[in-house]
Coordinates of C-alpha atoms in Angstrom, one line a residue:
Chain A
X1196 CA 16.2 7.9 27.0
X1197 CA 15.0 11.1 25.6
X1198 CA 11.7 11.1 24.1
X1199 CA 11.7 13.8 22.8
X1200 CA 14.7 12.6 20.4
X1201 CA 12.9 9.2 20.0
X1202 CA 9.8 11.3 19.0
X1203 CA 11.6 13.1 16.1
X1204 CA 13.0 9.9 15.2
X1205 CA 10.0 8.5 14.7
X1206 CA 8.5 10.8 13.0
X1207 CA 11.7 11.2 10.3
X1208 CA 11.4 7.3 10.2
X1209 CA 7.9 7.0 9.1
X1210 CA 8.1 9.8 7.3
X1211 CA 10.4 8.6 5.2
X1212 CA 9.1 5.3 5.2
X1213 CA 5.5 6.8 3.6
X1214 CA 7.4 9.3 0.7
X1215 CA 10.1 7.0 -0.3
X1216 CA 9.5 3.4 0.6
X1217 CA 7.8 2.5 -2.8
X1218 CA 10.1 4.5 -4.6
X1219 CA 13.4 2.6 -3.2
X1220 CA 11.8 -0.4 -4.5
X1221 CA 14.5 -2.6 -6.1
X1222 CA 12.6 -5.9 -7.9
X1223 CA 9.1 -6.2 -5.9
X1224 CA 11.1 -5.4 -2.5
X1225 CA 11.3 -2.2 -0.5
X1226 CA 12.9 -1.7 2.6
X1227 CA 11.6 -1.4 6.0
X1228 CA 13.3 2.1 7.1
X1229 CA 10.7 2.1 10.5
X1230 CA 12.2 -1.3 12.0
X1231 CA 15.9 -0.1 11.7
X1232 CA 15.2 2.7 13.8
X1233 CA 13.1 0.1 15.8
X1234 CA 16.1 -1.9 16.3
X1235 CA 18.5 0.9 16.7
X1236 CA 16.4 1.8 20.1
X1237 CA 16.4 -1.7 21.4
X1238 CA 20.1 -2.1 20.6
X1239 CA 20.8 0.6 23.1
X1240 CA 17.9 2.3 25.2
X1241 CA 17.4 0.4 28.6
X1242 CA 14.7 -2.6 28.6
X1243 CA 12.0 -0.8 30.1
X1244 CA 12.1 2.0 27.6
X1245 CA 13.5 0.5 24.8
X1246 CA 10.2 -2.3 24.8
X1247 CA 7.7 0.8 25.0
X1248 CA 9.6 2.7 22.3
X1249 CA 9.4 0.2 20.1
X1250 CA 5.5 -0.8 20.5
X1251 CA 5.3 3.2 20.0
X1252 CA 6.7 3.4 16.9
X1253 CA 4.3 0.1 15.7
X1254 CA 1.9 2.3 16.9
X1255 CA 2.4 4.8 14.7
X1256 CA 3.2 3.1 11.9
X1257 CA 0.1 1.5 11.8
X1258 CA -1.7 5.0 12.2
X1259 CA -0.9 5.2 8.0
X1260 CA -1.4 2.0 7.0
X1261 CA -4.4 0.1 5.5
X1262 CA -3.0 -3.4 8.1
X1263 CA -5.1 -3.4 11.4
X1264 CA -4.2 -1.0 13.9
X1265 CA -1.7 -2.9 16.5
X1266 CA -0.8 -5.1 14.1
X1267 CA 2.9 -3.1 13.6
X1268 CA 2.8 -2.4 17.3
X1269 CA 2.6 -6.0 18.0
X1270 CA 4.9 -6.7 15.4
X1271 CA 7.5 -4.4 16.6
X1272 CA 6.8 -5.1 20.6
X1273 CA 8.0 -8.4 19.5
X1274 CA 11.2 -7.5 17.9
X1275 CA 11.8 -5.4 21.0
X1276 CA 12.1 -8.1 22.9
X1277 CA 13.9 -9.9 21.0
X1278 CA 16.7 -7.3 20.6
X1279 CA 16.9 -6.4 24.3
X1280 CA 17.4 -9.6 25.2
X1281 CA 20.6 -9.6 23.2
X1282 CA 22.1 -6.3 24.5
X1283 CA 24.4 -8.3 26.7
X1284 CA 25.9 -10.6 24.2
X1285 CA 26.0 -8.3 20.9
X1286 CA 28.7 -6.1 19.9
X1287 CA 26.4 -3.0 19.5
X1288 CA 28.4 -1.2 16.9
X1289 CA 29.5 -4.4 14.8
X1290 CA 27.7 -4.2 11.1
X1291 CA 27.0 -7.8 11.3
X1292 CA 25.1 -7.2 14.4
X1293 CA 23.2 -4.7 12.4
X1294 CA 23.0 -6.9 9.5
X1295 CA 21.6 -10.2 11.8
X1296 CA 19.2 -8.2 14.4
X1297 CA 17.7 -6.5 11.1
X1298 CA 17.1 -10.0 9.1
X1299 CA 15.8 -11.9 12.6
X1300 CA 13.4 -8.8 12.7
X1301 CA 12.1 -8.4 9.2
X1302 CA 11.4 -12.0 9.8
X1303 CA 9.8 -11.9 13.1
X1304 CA 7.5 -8.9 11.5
X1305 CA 6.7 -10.8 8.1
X1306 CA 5.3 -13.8 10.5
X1307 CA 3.1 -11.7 12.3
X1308 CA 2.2 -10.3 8.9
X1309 CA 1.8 -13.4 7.5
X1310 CA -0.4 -14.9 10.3
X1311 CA -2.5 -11.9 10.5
X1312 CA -3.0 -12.3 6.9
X1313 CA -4.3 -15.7 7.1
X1314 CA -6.9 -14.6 10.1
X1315 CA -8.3 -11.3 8.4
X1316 CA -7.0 -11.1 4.5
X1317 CA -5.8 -10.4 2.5
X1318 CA -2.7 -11.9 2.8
X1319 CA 0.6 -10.5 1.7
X1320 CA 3.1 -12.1 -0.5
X1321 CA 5.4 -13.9 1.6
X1322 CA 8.0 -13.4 -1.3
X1323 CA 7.5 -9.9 -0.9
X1324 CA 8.0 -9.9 3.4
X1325 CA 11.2 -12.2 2.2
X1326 CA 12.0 -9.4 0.3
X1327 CA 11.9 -6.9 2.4
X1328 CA 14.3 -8.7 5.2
X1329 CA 16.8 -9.2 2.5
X1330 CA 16.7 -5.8 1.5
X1331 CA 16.3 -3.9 4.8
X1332 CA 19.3 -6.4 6.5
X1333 CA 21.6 -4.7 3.3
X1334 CA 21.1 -1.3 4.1
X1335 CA 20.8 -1.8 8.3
X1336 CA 24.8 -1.7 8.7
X1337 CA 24.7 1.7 6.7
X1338 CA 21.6 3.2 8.3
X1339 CA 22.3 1.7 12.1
X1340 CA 26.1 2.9 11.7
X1341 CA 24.7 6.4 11.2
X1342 CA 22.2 6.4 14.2
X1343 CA 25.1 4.9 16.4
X1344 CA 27.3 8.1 15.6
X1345 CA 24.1 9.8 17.1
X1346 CA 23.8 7.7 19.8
X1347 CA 24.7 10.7 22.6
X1348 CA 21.7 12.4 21.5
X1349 CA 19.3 10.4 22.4
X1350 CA 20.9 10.0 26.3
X1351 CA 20.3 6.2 26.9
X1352 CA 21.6 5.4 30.4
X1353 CA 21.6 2.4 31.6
X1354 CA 19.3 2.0 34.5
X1355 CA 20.9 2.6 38.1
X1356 CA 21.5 0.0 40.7
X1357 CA 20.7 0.8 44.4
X1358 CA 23.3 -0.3 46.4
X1359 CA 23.0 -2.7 49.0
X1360 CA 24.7 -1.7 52.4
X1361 CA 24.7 -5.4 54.5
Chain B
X1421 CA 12.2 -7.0 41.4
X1422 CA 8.7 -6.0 41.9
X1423 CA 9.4 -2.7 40.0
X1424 CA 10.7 -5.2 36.9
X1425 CA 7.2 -8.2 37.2
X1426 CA 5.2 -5.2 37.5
X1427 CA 6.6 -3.5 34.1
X1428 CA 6.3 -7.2 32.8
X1429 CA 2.8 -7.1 33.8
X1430 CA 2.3 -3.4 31.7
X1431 CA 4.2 -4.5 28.4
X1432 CA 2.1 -7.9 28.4
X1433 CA -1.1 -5.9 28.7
X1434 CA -0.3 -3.8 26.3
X1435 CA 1.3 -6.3 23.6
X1436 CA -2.1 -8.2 24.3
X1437 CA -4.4 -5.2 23.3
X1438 CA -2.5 -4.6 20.2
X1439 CA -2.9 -8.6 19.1
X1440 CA -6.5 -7.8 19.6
X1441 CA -6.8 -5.0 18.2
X1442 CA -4.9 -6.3 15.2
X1443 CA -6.7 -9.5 15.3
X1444 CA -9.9 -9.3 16.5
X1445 CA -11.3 -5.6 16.3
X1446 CA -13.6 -4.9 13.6
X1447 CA -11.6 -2.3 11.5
X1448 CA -14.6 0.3 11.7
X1449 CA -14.1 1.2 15.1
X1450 CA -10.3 2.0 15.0
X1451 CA -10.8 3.7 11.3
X1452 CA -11.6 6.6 12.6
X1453 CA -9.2 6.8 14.9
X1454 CA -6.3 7.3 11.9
X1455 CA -8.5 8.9 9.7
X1456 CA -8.0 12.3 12.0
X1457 CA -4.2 11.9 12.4
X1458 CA -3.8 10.8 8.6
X1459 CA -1.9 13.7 7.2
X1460 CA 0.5 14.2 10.2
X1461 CA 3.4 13.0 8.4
X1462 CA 2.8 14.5 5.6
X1463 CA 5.5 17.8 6.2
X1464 CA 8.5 15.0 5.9
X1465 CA 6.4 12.4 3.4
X1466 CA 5.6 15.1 0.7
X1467 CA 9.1 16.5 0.1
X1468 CA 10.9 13.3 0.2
X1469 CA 8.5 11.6 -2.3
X1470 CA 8.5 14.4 -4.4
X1471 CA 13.1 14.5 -4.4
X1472 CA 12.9 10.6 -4.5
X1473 CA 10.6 10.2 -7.4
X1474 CA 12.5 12.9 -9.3
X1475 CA 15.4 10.5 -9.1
X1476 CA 13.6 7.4 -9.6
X1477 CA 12.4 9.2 -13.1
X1478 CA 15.9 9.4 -13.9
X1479 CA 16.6 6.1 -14.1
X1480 CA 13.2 4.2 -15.6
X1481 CA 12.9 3.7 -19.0
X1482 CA 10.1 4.9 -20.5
X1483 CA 7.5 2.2 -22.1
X1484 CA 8.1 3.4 -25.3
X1485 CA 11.7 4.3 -26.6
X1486 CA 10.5 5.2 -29.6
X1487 CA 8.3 8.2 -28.8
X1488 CA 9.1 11.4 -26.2
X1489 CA 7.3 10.4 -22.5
X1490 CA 5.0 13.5 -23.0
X1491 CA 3.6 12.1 -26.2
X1492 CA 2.8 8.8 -24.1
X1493 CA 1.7 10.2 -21.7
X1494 CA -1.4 12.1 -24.1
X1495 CA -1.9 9.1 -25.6
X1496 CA -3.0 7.7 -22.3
X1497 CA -4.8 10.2 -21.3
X1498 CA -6.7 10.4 -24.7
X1499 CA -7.2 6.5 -24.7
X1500 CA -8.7 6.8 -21.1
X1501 CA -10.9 9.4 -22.5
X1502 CA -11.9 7.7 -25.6
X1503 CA -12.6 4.3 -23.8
X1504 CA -14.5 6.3 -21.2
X1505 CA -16.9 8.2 -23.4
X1506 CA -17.9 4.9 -25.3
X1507 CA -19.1 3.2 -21.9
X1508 CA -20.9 6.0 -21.4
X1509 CA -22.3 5.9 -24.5
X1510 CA -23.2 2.7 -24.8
X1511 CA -24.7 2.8 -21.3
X1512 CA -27.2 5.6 -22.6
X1513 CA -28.2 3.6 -25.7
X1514 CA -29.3 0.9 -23.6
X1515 CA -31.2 2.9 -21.1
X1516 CA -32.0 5.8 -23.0
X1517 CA -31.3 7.8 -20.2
X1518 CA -30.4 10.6 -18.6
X1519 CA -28.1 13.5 -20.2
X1520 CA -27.2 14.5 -16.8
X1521 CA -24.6 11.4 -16.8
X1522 CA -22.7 11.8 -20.2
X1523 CA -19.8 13.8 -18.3
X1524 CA -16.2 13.7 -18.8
X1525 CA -15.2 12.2 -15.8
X1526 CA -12.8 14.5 -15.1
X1527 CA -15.4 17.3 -14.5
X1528 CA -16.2 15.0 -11.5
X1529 CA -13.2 15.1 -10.1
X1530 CA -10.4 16.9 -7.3
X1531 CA -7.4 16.6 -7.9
X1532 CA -5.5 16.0 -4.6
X1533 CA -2.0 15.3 -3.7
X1534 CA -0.4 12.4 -2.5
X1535 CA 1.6 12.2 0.4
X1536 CA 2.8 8.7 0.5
X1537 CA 2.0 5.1 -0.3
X1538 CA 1.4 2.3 2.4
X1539 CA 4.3 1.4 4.9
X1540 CA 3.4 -1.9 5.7
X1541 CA 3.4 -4.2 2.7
X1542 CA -0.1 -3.2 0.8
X1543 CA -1.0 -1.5 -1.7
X1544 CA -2.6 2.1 -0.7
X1545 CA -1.8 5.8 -1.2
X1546 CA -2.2 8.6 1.7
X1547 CA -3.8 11.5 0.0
X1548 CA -4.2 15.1 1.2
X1549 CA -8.0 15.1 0.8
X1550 CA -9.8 15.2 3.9
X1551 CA -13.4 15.0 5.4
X1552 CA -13.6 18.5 4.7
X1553 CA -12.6 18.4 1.2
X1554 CA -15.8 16.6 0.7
X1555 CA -13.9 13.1 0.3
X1556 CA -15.9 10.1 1.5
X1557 CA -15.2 6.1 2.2
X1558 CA -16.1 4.5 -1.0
X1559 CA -15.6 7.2 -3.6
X1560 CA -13.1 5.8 -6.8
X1561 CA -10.0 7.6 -7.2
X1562 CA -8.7 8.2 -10.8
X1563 CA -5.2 8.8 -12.2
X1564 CA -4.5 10.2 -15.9
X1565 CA -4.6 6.5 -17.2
X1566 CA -7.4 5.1 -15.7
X1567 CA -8.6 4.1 -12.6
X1568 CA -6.5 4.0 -9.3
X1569 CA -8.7 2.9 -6.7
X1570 CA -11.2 3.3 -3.9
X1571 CA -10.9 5.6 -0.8
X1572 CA -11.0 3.5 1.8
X1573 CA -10.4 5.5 5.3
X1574 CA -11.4 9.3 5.9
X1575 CA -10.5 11.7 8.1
X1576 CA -9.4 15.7 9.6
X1577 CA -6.2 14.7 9.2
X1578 CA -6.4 12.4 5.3
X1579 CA -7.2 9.7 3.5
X1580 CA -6.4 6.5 2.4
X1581 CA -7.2 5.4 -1.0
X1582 CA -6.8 1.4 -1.3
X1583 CA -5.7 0.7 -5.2
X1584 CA -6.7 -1.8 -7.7
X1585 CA -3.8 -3.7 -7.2
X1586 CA -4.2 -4.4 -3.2
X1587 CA -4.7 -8.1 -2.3
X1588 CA -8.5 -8.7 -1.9
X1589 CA -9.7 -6.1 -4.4
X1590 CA -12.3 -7.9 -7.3
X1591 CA -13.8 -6.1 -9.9
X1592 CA -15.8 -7.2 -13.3
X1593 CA -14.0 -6.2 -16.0
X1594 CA -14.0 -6.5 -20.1
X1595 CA -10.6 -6.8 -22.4
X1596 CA -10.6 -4.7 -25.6
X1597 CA -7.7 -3.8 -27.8
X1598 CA -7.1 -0.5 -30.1
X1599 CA -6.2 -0.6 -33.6
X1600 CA -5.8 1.0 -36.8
X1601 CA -9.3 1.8 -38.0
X1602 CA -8.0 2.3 -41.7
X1603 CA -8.3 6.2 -41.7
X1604 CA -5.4 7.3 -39.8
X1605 CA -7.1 7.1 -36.6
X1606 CA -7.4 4.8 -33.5
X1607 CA -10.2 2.8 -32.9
X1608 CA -11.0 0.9 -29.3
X1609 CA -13.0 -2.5 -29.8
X1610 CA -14.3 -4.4 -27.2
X1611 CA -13.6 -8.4 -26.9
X1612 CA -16.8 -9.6 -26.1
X1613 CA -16.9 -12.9 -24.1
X1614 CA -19.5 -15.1 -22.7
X1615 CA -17.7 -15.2 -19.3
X1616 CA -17.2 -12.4 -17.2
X1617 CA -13.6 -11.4 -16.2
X1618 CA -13.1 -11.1 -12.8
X1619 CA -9.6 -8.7 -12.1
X1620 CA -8.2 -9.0 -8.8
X1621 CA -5.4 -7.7 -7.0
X1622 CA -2.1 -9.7 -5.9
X1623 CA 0.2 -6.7 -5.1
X1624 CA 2.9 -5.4 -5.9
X1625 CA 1.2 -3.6 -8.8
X1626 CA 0.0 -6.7 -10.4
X1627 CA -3.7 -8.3 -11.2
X1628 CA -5.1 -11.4 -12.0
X1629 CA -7.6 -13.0 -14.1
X1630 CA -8.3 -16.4 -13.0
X1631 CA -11.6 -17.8 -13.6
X1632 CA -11.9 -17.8 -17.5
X1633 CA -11.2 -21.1 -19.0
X1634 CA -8.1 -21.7 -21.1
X1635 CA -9.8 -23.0 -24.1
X1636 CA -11.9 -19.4 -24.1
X1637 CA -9.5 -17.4 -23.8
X1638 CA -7.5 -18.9 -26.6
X1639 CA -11.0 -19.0 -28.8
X1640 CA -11.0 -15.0 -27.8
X1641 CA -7.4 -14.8 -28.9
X1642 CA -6.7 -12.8 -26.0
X1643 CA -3.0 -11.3 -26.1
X1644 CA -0.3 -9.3 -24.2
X1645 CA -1.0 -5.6 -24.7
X1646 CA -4.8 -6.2 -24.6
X1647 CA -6.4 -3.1 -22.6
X1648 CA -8.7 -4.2 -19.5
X1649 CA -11.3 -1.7 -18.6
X1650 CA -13.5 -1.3 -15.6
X1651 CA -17.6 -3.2 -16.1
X1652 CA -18.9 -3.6 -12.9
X1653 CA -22.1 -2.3 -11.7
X1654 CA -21.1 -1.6 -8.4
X1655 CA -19.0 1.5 -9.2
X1656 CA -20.8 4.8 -10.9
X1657 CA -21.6 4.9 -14.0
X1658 CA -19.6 7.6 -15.3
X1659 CA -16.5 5.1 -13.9
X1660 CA -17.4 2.4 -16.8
X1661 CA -14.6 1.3 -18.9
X1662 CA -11.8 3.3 -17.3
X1663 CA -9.0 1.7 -17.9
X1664 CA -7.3 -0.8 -15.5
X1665 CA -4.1 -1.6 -16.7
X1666 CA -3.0 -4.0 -19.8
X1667 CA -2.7 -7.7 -20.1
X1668 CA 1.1 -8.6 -19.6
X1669 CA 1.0 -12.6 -19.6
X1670 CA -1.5 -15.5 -21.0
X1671 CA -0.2 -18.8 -19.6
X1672 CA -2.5 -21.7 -18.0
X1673 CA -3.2 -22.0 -14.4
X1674 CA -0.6 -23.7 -12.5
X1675 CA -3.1 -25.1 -9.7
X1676 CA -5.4 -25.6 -12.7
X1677 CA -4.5 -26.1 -15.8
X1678 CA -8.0 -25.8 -17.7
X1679 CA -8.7 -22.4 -16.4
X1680 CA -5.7 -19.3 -17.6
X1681 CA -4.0 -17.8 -15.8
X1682 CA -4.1 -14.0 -17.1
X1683 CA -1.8 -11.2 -15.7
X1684 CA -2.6 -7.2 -15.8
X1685 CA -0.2 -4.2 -14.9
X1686 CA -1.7 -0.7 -14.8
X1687 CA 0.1 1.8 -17.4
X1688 CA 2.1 3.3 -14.8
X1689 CA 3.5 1.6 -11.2
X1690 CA 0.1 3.2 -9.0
X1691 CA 2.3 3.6 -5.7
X1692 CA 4.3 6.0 -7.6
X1693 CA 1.5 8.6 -8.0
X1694 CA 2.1 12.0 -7.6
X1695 CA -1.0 13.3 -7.8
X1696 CA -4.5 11.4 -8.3
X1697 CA -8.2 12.8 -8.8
X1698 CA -10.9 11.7 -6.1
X1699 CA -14.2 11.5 -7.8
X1700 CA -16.4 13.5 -5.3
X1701 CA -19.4 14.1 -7.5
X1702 CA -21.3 11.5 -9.8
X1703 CA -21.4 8.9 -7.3
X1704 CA -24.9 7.6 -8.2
X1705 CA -25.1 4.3 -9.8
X1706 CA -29.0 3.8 -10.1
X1707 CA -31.0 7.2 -10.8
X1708 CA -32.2 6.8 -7.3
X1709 CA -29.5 9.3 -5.9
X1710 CA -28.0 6.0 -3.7
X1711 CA -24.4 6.1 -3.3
X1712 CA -23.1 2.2 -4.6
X1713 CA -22.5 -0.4 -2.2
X1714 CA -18.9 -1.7 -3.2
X1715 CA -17.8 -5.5 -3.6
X1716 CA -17.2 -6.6 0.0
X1717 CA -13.6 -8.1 -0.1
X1718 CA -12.6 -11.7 1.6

């Protein structure tokens, strides 16, 4: 993977995430804009990268938030691994793979939300994490469709096997 | 094989730190740390809140259909003003103090931008004033209609100003109402009650009152469109009665029915600030030059 790319990504992600994420409210809920890109680099970087990438983007995430630092990171490292593991068995450009990988993750995230919240509060609204899956799974076949067109850019290889001469 | 336990080994280590970090670590010693890289998203943040917002004021309807949005928005401001000044002034009738304090609030004030609000599900603003801009933890941060909040992280890079609305905040407060006062004019009047409010954040722009009982609330005749204003002695005194929001809901207590159950929105949705004013002079609350000490949260 490039990380240069993933860099920039990150920084367009969160960056957008910070100016617009209250703003594209709809009903209490706004969308998590940071975990499709998450999931985007799971779905297709190779494990060992794809698992830092994602803690890397937690990590800066939580660099503009008022949550504990590592709390995103965590969250995130999480999802990771949970989305690599499914690399084999997804259809990677499907919009319901999108759609599912994005909903299992918001949920993932609003648990370790949720359970930080009860160790340090204050807690956030559960109806607002709930809302926030529903809304971020809606847009994740849009947004992920869009970074998949991209996908060349970012150069994920899969990682080579030696060969075994016997 | 090796190569793969001994990545597993890495991520597991490094997953573990963050659970402590996020778990564990006192939030003073990693404060710091993202109060010098605050502001680094703000190049992409700034313009895109500034296009979105644009469009987002396409679409809401104003509060009030039946007057132009800049005529509302002066009446706020001058309602903020007029409730201010009358804190003030009652202040200084019961100590007889000090004509250093009857400011306008604004005079104490820089305005600063903002670059965005929270990511992560609470209710803050990332503002463009830094260490060097004289911002410090603690000072209040104040919006054309009242108050906004309280800056809660500091750095090179930006700020963090936690609002009234975030889960945990608590403040004493007082509900007054405006009316006609038979000359043409408006007049603010205070409800005076025997219990003290006590506002606190839920998110999601929303407060609650929840420890007044139903029956005195009802003796009060407390009603939707009731102003709340700021009375705690733990922010400055030039901050007392700025507004808080207005009283949208009277209904009893669900997990208790005796007690009400009273719900506040600030004028305008606080995450969608633009710009906000950080109240870097006046911080004094006791004559003794002592900055205040701020309600610790849960």
């Amino acid at each position: 993977m490039r990380w240069f790319t993933y860099f920039i990504l990150a920084y367009l992600a969160i960056g957008l995430q910070l100016g617009a994420g209250d703003l594209l409210a709809v009903g209490g809920a706004k969308p998590n804009l940071v975990l499709l890109a998450v999931i985007f680099i799971a779905i297709n970087a190779p494990r060992e990268p794809a698992l830092l990438g994602c803690v890397g983007i937690g990590l800066m995430q939580d660099l503009v938030t008022l949550q504990p630092l590592g709390l995103y990171a965590a969250a995130y490292g999480l999802v990771g691994m949970f989305v690599v593991s499914t690399q084999e068995i997804v259809y990677r450009e499907h919009p319901f793979t999108h759609l599912s990988l994005a909903f299992v993750g918001s949920l993932l995230v609003a648990a370790v939300v949720l359970v930080n919240g009860l160790v340090r509060p204050p807690r956030v609204s559960p109806g607002a994490l709930f809302g926030t899956a529903v809304y971020t799974a809606a847009l994740a076949p849009v947004a992920l469709w869009g970074l998949q067109r991209m996908k060349r850019v970012f150069g994920f290889t899969a990682p080579r096997r030696r060969l075994r001469t016997f | 094989m090796s190569r793969r336990l001994g990545f597993n080994q890495f991520f597991a280590a490094i997953l573990g730190a963050c659970l402590l970090s996020a778990f564990v670590l006192p939030l003073r010693f990693t404060d710091p740390i993202r109060g010098a890289v605050q502001g680094m998203f703000a190049p992409v943040a700034r313009p895109v809140r500034l296009v979105a917002s644009a469009i987002r004021g396409r679409f809401d309807n104003p509060g009030d259909v039946r007057a132009p949005k800049d005529i509302s928005e002066e009446n706020q401001r001058l309602r903020a003003t007029v409730t201010s000044l009358m804190g003030q002034v009652e202040e200084l009738q019961k100590l007889a103090a000090d004509r250093r304090r009857l400011k306008d609030v604004g005079q104490l004030c820089t305005p600063m931008m903002v670059i965005g609000s929270d990511t992560a599900g609470r209710d803050s603003l990332a503002l463009s004033g830094t260490a060097r801009d004289g911002v410090v933890i603690g000072m209040a941060v104040l919006h054309p209609a009242g108050l906004a909040g309280r800056i809660e992280r500091v750095g090179v890079g930006g700020s963090q100003c936690r609002l009234i609305t975030d889960p945990g905040m608590r403040m004493t407060c007082k509900f007054g109402r405006y009316g006609d006062d038979g000359r043409g004019g408006t007049t603010y009047t205070t409800i005076e009650s025997d219990e003290q409010p006590l506002v606190e954040g839920m998110g999601k722009n929303l407060m609650l009152v929840r420890n007044l009982r139903l029956k005195h609330v009802q003796d009060l005749d407390l009603k939707v469109g009731d102003t709340v204003v700021l009375d705690d002695r733990e922010w400055a005194t030039p901050l007392k009665y700025q507004r808080l929001g207005q009283v949208t809901s009277v209904a009893p207590r669900r997990d208790a029915p005796l007690f009400a159950d009273i719900q506040i929105r600030p004028q305008v949705n606080l995450t969608g600030l633009r710009e906000v004013m950080v109240m870097t002079k006046g911080q004094m609350t006791d004559g003794k030059g002592e900055a205040a000490i701020t309600k610790t949260d849960q």
